[in-house]
PDB file of C-alpha atoms in Angstrom:
ATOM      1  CA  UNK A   1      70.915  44.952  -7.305  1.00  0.00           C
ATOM      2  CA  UNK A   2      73.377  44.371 -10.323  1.00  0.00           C
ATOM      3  CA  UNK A   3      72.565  45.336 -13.673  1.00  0.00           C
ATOM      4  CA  UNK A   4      72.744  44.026 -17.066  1.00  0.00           C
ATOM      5  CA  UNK A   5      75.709  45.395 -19.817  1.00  0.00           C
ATOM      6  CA  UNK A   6      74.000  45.316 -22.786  1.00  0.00           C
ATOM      7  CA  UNK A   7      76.282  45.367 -26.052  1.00  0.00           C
ATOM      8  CA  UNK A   8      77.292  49.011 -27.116  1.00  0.00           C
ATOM      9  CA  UNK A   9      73.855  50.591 -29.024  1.00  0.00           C
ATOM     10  CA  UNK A  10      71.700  48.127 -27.315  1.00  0.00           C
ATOM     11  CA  UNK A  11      68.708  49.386 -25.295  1.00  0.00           C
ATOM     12  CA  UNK A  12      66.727  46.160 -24.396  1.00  0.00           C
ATOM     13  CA  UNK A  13      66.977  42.130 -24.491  1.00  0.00           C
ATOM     14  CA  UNK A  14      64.982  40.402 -25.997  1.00  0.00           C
ATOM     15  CA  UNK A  15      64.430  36.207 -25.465  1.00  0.00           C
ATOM     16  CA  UNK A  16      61.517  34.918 -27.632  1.00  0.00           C
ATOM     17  CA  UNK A  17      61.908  31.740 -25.783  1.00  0.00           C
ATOM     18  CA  UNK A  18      60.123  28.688 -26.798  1.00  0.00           C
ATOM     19  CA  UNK A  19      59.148  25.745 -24.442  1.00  0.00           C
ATOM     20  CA  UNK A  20      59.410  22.269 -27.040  1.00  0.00           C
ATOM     21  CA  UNK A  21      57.115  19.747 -24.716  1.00  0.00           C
ATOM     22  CA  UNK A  22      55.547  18.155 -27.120  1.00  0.00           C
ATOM     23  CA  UNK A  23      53.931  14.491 -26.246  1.00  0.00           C
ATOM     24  CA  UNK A  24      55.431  14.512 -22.865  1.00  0.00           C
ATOM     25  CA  UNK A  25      53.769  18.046 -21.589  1.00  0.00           C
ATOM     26  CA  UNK A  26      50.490  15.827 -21.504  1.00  0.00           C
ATOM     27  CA  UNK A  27      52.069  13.357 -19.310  1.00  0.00           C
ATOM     28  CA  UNK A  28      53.808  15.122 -16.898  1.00  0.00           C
ATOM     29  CA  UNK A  29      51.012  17.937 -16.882  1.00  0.00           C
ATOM     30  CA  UNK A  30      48.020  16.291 -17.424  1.00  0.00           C
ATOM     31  CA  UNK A  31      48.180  12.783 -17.019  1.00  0.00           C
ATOM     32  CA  UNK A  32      46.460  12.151 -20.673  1.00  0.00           C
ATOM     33  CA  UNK A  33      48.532   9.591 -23.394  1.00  0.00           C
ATOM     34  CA  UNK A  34      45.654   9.397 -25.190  1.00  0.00           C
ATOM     35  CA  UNK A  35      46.127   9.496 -28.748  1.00  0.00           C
ATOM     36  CA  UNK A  36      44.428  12.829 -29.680  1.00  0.00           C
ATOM     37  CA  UNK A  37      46.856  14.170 -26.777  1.00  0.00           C
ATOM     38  CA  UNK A  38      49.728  12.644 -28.184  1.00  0.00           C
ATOM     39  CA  UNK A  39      48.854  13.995 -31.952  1.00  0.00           C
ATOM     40  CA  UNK A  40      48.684  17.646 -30.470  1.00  0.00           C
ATOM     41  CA  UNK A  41      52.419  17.011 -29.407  1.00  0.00           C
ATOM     42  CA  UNK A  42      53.284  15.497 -32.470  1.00  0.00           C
ATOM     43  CA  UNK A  43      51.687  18.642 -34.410  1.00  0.00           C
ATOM     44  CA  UNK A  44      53.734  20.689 -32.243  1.00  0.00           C
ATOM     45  CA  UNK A  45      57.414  18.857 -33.776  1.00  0.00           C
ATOM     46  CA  UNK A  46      56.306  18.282 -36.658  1.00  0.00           C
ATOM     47  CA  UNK A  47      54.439  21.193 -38.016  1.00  0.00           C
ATOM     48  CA  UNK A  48      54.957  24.279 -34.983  1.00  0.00           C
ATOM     49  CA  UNK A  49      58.669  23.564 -34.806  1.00  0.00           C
ATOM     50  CA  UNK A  50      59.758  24.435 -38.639  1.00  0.00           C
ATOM     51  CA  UNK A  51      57.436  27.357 -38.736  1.00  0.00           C
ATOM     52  CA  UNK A  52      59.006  28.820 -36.021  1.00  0.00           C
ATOM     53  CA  UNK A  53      62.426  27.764 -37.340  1.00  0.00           C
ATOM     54  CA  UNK A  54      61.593  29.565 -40.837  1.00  0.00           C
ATOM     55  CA  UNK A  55      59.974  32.812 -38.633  1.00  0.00           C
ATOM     56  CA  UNK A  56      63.099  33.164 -36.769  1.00  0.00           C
ATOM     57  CA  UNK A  57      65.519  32.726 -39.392  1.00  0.00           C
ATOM     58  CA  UNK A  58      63.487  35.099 -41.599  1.00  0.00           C
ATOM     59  CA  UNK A  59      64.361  37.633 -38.946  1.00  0.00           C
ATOM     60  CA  UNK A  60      67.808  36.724 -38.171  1.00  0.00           C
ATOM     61  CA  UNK A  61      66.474  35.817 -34.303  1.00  0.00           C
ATOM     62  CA  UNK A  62      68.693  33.585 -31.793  1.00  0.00           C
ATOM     63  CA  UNK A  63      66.720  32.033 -29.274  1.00  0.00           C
ATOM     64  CA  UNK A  64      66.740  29.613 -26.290  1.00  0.00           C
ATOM     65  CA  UNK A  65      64.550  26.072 -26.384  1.00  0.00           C
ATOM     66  CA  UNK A  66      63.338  24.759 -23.376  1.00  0.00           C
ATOM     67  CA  UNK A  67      62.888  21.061 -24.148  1.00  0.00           C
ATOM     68  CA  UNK A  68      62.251  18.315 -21.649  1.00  0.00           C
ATOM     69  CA  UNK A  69      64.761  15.359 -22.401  1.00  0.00           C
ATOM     70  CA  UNK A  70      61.939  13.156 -23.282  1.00  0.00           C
ATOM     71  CA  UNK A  71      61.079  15.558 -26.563  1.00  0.00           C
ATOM     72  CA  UNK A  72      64.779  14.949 -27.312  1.00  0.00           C
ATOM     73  CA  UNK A  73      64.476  11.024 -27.186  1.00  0.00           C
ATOM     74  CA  UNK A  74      60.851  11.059 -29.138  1.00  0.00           C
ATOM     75  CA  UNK A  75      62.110  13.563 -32.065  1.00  0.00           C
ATOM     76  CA  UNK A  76      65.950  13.285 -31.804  1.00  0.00           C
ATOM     77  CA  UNK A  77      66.226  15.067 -35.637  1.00  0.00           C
ATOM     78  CA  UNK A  78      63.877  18.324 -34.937  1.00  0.00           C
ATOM     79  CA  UNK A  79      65.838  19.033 -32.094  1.00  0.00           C
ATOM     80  CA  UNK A  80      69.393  18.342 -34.257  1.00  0.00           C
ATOM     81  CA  UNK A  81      67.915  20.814 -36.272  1.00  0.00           C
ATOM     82  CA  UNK A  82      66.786  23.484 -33.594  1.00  0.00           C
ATOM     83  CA  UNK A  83      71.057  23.516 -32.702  1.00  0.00           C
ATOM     84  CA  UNK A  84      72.055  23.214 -36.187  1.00  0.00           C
ATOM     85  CA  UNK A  85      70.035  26.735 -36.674  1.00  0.00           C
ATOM     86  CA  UNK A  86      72.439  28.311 -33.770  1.00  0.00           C
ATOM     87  CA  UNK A  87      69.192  28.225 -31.153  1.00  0.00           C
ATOM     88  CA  UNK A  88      70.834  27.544 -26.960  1.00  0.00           C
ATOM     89  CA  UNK A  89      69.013  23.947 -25.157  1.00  0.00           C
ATOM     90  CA  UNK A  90      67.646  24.788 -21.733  1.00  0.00           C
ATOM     91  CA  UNK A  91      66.993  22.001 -19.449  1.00  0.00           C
ATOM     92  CA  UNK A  92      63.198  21.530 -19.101  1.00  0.00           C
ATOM     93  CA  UNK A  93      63.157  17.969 -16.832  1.00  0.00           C
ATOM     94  CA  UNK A  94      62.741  14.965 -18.787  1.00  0.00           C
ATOM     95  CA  UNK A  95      58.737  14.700 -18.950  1.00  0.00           C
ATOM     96  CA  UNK A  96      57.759  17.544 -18.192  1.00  0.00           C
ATOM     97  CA  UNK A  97      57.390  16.521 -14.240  1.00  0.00           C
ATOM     98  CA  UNK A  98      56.212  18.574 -11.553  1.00  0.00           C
ATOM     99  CA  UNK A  99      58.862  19.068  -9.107  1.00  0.00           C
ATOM    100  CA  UNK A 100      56.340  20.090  -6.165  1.00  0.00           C
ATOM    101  CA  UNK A 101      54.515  16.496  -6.420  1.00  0.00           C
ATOM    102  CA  UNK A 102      57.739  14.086  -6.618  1.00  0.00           C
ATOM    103  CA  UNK A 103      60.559  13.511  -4.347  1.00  0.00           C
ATOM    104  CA  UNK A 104      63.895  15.287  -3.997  1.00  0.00           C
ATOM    105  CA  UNK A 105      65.282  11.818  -5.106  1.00  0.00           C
ATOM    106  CA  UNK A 106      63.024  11.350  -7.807  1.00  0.00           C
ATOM    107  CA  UNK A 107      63.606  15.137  -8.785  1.00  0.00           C
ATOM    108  CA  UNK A 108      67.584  15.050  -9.103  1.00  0.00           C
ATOM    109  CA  UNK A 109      67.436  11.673 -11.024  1.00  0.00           C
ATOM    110  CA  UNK A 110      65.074  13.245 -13.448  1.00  0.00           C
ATOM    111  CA  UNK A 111      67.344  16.078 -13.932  1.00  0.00           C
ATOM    112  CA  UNK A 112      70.372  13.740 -14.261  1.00  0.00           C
ATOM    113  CA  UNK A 113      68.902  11.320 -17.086  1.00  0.00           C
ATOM    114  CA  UNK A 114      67.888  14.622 -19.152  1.00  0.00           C
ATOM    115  CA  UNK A 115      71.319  15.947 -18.771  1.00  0.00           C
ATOM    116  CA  UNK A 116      72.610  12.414 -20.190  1.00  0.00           C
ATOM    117  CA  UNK A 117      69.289  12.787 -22.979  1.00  0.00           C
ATOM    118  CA  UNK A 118      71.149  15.840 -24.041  1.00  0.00           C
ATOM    119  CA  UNK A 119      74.669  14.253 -24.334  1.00  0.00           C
ATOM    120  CA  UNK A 120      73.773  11.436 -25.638  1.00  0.00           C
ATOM    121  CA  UNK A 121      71.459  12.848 -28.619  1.00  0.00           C
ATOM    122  CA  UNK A 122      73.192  15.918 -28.423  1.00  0.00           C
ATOM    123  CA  UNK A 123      76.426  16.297 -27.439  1.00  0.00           C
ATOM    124  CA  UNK A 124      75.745  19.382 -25.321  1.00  0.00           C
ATOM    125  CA  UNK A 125      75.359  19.839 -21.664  1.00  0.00           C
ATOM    126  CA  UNK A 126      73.155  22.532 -21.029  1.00  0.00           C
ATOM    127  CA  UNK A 127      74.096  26.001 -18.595  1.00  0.00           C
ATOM    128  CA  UNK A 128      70.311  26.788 -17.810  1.00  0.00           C
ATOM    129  CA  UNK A 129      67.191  25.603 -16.641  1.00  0.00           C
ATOM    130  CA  UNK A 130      63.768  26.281 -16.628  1.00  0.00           C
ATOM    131  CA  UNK A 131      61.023  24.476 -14.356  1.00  0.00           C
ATOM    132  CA  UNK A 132      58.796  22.504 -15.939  1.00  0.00           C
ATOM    133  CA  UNK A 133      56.119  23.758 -14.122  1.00  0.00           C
ATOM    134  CA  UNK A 134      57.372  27.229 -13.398  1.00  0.00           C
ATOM    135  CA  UNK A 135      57.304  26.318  -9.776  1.00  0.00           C
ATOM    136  CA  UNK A 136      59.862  24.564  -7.327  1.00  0.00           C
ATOM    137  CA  UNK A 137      60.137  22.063  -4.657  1.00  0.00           C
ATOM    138  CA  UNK A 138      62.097  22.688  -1.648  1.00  0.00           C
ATOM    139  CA  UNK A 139      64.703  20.719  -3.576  1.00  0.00           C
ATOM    140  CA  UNK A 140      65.188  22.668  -6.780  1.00  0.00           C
ATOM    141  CA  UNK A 141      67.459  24.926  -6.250  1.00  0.00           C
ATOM    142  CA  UNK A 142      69.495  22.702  -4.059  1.00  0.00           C
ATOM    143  CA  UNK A 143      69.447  20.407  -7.596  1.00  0.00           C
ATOM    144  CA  UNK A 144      70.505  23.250  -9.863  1.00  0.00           C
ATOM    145  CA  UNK A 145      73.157  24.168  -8.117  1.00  0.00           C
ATOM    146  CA  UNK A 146      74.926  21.330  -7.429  1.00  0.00           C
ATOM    147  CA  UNK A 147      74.302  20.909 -11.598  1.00  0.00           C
ATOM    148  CA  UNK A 148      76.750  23.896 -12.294  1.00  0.00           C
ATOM    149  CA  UNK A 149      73.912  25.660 -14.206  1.00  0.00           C
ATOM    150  CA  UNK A 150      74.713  28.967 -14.210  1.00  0.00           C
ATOM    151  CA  UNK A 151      70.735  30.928 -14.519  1.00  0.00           C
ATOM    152  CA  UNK A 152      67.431  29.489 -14.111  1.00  0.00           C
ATOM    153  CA  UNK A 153      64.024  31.220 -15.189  1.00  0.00           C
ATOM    154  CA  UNK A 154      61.015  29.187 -13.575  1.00  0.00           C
ATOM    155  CA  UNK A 155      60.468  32.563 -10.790  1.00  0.00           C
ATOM    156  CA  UNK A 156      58.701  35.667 -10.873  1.00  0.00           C
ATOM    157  CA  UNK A 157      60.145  37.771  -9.025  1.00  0.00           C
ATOM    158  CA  UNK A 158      60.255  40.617 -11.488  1.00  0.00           C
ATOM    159  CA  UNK A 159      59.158  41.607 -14.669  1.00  0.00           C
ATOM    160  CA  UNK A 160      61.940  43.175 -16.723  1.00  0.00           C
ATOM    161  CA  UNK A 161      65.311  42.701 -14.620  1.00  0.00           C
ATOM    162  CA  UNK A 162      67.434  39.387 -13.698  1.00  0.00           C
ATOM    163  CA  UNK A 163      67.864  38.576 -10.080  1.00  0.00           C
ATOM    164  CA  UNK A 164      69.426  36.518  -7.637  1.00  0.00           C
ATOM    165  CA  UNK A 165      66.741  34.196  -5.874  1.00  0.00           C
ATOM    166  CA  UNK A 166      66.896  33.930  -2.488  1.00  0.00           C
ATOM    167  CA  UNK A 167      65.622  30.631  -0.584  1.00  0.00           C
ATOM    168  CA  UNK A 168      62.592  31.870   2.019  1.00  0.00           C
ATOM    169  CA  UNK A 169      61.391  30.761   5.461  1.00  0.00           C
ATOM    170  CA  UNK A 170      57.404  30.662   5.156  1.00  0.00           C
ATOM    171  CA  UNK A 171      55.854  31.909   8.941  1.00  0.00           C
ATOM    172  CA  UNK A 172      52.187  32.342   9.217  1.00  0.00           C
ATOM    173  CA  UNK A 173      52.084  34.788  12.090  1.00  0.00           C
ATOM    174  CA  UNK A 174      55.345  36.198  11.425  1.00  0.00           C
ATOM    175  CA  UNK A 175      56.432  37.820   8.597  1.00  0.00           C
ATOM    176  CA  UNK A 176      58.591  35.684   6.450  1.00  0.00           C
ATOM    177  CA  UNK A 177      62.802  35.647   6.524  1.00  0.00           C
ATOM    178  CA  UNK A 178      64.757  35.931   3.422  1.00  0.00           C
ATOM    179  CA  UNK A 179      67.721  33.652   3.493  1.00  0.00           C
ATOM    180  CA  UNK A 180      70.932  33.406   1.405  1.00  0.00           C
ATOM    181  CA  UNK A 181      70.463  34.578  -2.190  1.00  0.00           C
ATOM    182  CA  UNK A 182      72.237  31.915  -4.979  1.00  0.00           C
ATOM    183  CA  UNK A 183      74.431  32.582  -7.499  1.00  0.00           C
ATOM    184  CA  UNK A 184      72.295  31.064  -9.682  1.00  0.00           C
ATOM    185  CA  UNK A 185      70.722  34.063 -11.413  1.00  0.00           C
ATOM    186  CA  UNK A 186      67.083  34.349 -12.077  1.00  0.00           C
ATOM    187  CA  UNK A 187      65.589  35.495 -15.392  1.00  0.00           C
ATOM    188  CA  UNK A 188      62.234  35.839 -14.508  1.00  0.00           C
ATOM    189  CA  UNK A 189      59.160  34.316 -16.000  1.00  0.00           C
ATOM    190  CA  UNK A 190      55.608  35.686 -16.524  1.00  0.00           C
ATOM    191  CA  UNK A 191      52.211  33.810 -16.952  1.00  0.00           C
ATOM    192  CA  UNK A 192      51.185  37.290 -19.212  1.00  0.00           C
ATOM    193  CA  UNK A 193      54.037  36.152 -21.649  1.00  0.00           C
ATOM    194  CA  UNK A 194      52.960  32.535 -21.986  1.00  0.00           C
ATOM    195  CA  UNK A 195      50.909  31.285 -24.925  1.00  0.00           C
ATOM    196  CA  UNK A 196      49.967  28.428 -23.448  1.00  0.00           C
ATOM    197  CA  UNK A 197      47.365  30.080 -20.420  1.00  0.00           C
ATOM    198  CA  UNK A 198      45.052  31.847 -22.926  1.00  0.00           C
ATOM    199  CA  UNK A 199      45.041  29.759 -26.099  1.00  0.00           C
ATOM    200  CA  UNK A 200      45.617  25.711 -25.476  1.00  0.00           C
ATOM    201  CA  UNK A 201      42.694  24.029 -24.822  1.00  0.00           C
ATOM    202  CA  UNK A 202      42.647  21.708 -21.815  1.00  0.00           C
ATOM    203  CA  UNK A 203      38.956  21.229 -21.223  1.00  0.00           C
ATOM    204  CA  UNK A 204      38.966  23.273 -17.294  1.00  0.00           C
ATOM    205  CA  UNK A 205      41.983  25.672 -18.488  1.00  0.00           C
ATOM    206  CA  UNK A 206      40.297  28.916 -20.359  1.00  0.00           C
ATOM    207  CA  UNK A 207      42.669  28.564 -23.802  1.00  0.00           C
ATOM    208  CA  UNK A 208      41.619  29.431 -27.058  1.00  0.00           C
ATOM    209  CA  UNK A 209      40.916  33.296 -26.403  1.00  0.00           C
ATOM    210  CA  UNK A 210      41.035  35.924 -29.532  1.00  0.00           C
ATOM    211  CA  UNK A 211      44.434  36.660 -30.416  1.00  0.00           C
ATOM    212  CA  UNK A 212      44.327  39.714 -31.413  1.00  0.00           C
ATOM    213  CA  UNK A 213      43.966  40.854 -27.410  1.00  0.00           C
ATOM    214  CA  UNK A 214      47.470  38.636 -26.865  1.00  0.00           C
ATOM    215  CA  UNK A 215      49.291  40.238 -29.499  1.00  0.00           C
ATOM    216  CA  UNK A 216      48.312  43.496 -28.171  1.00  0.00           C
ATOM    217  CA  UNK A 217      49.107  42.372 -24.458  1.00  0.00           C
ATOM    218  CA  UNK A 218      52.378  41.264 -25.277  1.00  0.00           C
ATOM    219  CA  UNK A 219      53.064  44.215 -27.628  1.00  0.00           C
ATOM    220  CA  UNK A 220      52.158  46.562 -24.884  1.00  0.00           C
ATOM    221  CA  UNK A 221      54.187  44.459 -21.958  1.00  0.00           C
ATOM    222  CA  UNK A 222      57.396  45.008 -24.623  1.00  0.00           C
ATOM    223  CA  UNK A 223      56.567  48.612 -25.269  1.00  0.00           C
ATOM    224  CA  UNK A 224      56.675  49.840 -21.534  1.00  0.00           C
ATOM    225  CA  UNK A 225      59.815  47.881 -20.959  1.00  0.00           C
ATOM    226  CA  UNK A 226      61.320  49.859 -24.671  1.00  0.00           C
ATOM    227  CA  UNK A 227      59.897  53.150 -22.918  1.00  0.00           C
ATOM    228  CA  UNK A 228      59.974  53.129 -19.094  1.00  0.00           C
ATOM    229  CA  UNK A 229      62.647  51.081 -17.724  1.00  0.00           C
ATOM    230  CA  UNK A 230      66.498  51.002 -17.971  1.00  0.00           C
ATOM    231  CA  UNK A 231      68.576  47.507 -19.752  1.00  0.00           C
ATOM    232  CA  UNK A 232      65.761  45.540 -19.418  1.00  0.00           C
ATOM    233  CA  UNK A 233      64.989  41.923 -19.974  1.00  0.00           C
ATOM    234  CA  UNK A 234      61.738  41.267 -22.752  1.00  0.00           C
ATOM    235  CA  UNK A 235      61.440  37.348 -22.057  1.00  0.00           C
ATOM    236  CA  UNK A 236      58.586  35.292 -23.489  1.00  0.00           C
ATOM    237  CA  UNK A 237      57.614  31.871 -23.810  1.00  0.00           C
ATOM    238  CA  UNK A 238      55.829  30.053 -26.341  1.00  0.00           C
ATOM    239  CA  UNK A 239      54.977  26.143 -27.439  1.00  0.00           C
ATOM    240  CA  UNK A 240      55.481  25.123 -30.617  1.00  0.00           C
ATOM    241  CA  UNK A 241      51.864  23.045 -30.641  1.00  0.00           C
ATOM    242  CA  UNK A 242      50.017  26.423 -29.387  1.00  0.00           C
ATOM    243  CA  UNK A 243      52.185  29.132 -31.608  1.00  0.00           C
ATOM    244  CA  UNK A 244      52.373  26.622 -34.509  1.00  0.00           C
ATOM    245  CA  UNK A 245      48.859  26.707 -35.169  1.00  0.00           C
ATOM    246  CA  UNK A 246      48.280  29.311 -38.426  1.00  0.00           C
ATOM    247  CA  UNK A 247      46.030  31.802 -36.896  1.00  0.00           C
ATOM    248  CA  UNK A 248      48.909  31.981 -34.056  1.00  0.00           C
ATOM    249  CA  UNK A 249      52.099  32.060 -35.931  1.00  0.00           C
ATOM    250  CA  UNK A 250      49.832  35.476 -37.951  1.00  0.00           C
ATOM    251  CA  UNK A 251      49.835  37.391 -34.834  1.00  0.00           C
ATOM    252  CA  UNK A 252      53.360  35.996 -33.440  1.00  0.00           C
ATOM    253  CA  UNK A 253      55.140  37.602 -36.648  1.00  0.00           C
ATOM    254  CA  UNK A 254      53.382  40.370 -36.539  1.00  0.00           C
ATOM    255  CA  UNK A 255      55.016  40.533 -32.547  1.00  0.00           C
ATOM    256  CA  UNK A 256      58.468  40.079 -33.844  1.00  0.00           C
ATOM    257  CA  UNK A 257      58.110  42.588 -36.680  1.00  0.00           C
ATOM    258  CA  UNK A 258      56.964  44.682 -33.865  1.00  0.00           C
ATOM    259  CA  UNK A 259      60.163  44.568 -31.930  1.00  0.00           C
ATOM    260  CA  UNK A 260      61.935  44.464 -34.442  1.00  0.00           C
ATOM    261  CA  UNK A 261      60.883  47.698 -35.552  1.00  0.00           C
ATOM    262  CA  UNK A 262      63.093  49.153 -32.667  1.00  0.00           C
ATOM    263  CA  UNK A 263      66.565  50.872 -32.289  1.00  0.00           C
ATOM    264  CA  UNK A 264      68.386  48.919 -30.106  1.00  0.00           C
ATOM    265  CA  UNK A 265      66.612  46.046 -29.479  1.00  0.00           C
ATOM    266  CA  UNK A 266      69.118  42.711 -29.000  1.00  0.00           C
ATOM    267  CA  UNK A 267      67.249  39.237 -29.754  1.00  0.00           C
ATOM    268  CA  UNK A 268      69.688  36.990 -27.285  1.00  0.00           C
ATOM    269  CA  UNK A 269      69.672  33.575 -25.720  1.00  0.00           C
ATOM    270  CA  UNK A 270      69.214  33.385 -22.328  1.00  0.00           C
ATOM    271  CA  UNK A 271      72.948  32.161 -21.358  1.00  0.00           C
ATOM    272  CA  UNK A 272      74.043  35.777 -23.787  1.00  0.00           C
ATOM    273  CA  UNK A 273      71.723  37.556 -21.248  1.00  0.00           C
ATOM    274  CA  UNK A 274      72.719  35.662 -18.119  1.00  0.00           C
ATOM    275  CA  UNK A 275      76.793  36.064 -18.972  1.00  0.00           C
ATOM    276  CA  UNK A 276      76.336  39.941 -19.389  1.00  0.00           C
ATOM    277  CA  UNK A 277      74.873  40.039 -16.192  1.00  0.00           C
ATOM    278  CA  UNK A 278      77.166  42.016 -13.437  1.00  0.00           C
ATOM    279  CA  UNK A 279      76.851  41.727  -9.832  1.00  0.00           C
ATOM    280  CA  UNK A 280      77.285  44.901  -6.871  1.00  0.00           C
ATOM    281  CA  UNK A 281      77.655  45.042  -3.617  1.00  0.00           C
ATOM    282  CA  UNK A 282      73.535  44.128  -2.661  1.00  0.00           C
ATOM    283  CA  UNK A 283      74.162  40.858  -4.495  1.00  0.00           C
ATOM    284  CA  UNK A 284      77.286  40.186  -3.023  1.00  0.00           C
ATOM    285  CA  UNK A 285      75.471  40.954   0.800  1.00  0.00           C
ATOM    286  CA  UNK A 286      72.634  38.698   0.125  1.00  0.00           C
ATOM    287  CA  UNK A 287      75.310  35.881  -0.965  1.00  0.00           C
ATOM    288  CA  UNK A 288      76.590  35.522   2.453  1.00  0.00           C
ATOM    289  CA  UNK A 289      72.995  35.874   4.893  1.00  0.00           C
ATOM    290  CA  UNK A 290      72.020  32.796   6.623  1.00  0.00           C
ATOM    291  CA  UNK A 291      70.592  29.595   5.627  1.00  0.00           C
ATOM    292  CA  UNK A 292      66.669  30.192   5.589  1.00  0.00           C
ATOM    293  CA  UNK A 293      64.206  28.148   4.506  1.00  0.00           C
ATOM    294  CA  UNK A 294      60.877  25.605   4.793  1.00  0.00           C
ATOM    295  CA  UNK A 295      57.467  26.204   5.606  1.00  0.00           C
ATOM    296  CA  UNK A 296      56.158  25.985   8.913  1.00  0.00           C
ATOM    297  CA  UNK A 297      52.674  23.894   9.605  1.00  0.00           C
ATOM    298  CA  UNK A 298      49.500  25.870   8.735  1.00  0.00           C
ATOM    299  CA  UNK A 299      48.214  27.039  12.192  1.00  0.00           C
ATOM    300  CA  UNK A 300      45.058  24.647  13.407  1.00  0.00           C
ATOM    301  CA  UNK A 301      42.700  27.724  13.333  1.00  0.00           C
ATOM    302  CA  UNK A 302      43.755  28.996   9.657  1.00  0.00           C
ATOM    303  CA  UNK A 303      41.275  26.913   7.463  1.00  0.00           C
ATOM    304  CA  UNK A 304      44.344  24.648   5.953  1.00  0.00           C
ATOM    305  CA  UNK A 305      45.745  22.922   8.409  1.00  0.00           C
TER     306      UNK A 305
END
């Protein structure tokens, strides 16, 4: 596996990254335009945005916003703002779809008319992408490839260390085959580093557990990456209407002061982290395997078929 060339004095990366859904997270995601829905993504422009603006300029942190292109269309000026403060656009879909319930058709159109949401409001075309729901469809990678984007970060692969994800053939009774890696690389996600899990409330969804035991689990998650492993990759993920709330942003500064409190630590964008990414030989191997890929039928005796 490659490795990542950190700058010269730099022991770990570090993306606080921030995922700005706002109204459209409850359509995509949950089906719900009801007004109280719609006010919690309103909150989250309006009130969680400039807080976290203010927390990260306080602290002289550079970060990447994953923003669905309907966000862009409903609060065009937040989001001038968000690049005006030197922060990287990810593509995040347009509202906030689920690419594993919609069709590869419907799936590369919604990527296109974000990409044109972003030029249009913009001016930018974006080198990244993340999933809105963390997940893919057999069609997603196809899509982000053929996009140019150079990284994506929707997989989990790892914890710490960028990757190269590798399309899969699913068997039942035979172990799975690992097909041709892309050159799209993967920075990976993690539900531990998500804000949203523990602390939204969505009526069936947990949310709204004490903060004080996510502060400490993300603290600890960053500490045994600062301690244990070698150039590694610190990448969270918050939402402006979960992190914005006051109680929240307490224990979110308190993070950053955290990290911040270490030698060497680099607060990056994602595209910084993905373009000091260098390939090896393993990479270059798994470049050229064969095509594999799909999911055979559950077997009839299995319980799912």
């Amino acid at each position: 596996m490659g490795h990542l060339q950190l700058p010269p004095g730099k022991k770990i990366a570090v993306n606080l990254g921030t995922d700005f859904d706002s109204q459209c997270l409850w359509l995509g995601a949950f089906n719900r335009p009801t007004p109280a829905s719609m006010s919690r993504g309103e909150f989250g422009a309006e009130v969680g945005v400039p807080r976290l603006l203010s927390l990260y300029e306080r602290y002289g942190v550079r970060t990447t916003w994953f923003t669905p292109g309907h966000t862009i269309d409903t609060f065009p000026e937040w989001c001038k703002k968000i690049l005006d403060d030197g922060h990287e656009f990810g593509h995040h879909g347009y509202y906030h779809e689920n690419p594993t319930m919609i069709s590869a058709d419907t799936e590369r159109r919604l990527v296109d008319l974000a990409f044109r949401t972003f030029d249009k409001v913009l001016g930018i075309r974006p080198v990244g992408y993340r999933s809105p729901y963390w997940d893919y469809s057999d069609s997603t990678l196809d899509i982000i490839e053929e996009a140019g984007l150079i990284y994506d970060t929707s997989l989990m692969g790892r914890d710490f260390h960028p990757y190269h994800p590798q399309r899969w053939q699913v068997r039942w009774e035979k172990g799975n085959v690992a097909g041709r890696a892309s050159k799209v690389l993967e920075i990976p996600v993690n539900w531990y580093l998500d804000d949203f899990p523990p602390l939204a409330y969505t009526g069936p969804q947990a949310g709204m557990q004490d903060s004080n035991t996510i502060f400490e689990r993300w603290r600890d998650i960053f500490d045994y990456a600062y301690r244990n492993e070698t150039n590694p990759v610190y990448a969270t993920c918050v939402h402006p209407q979960v992190i914005g709330q006051a109680h929240h942003m307490m224990w979110y500064e308190r993070l950053v002061e955290h990290i911040s409190g270490h030698e060497g630590v680099w607060f990056a964008t994602i595209e910084e982290i993905a373009r000091a990414w260098v390939d090896d030989d393993t990479d270059e191997a798994k470049f050229v395997l064969p095509d594999a890929r799909g999911v055979e039928p559950a077997p009839a005796d299995s319980g799912w078929a």
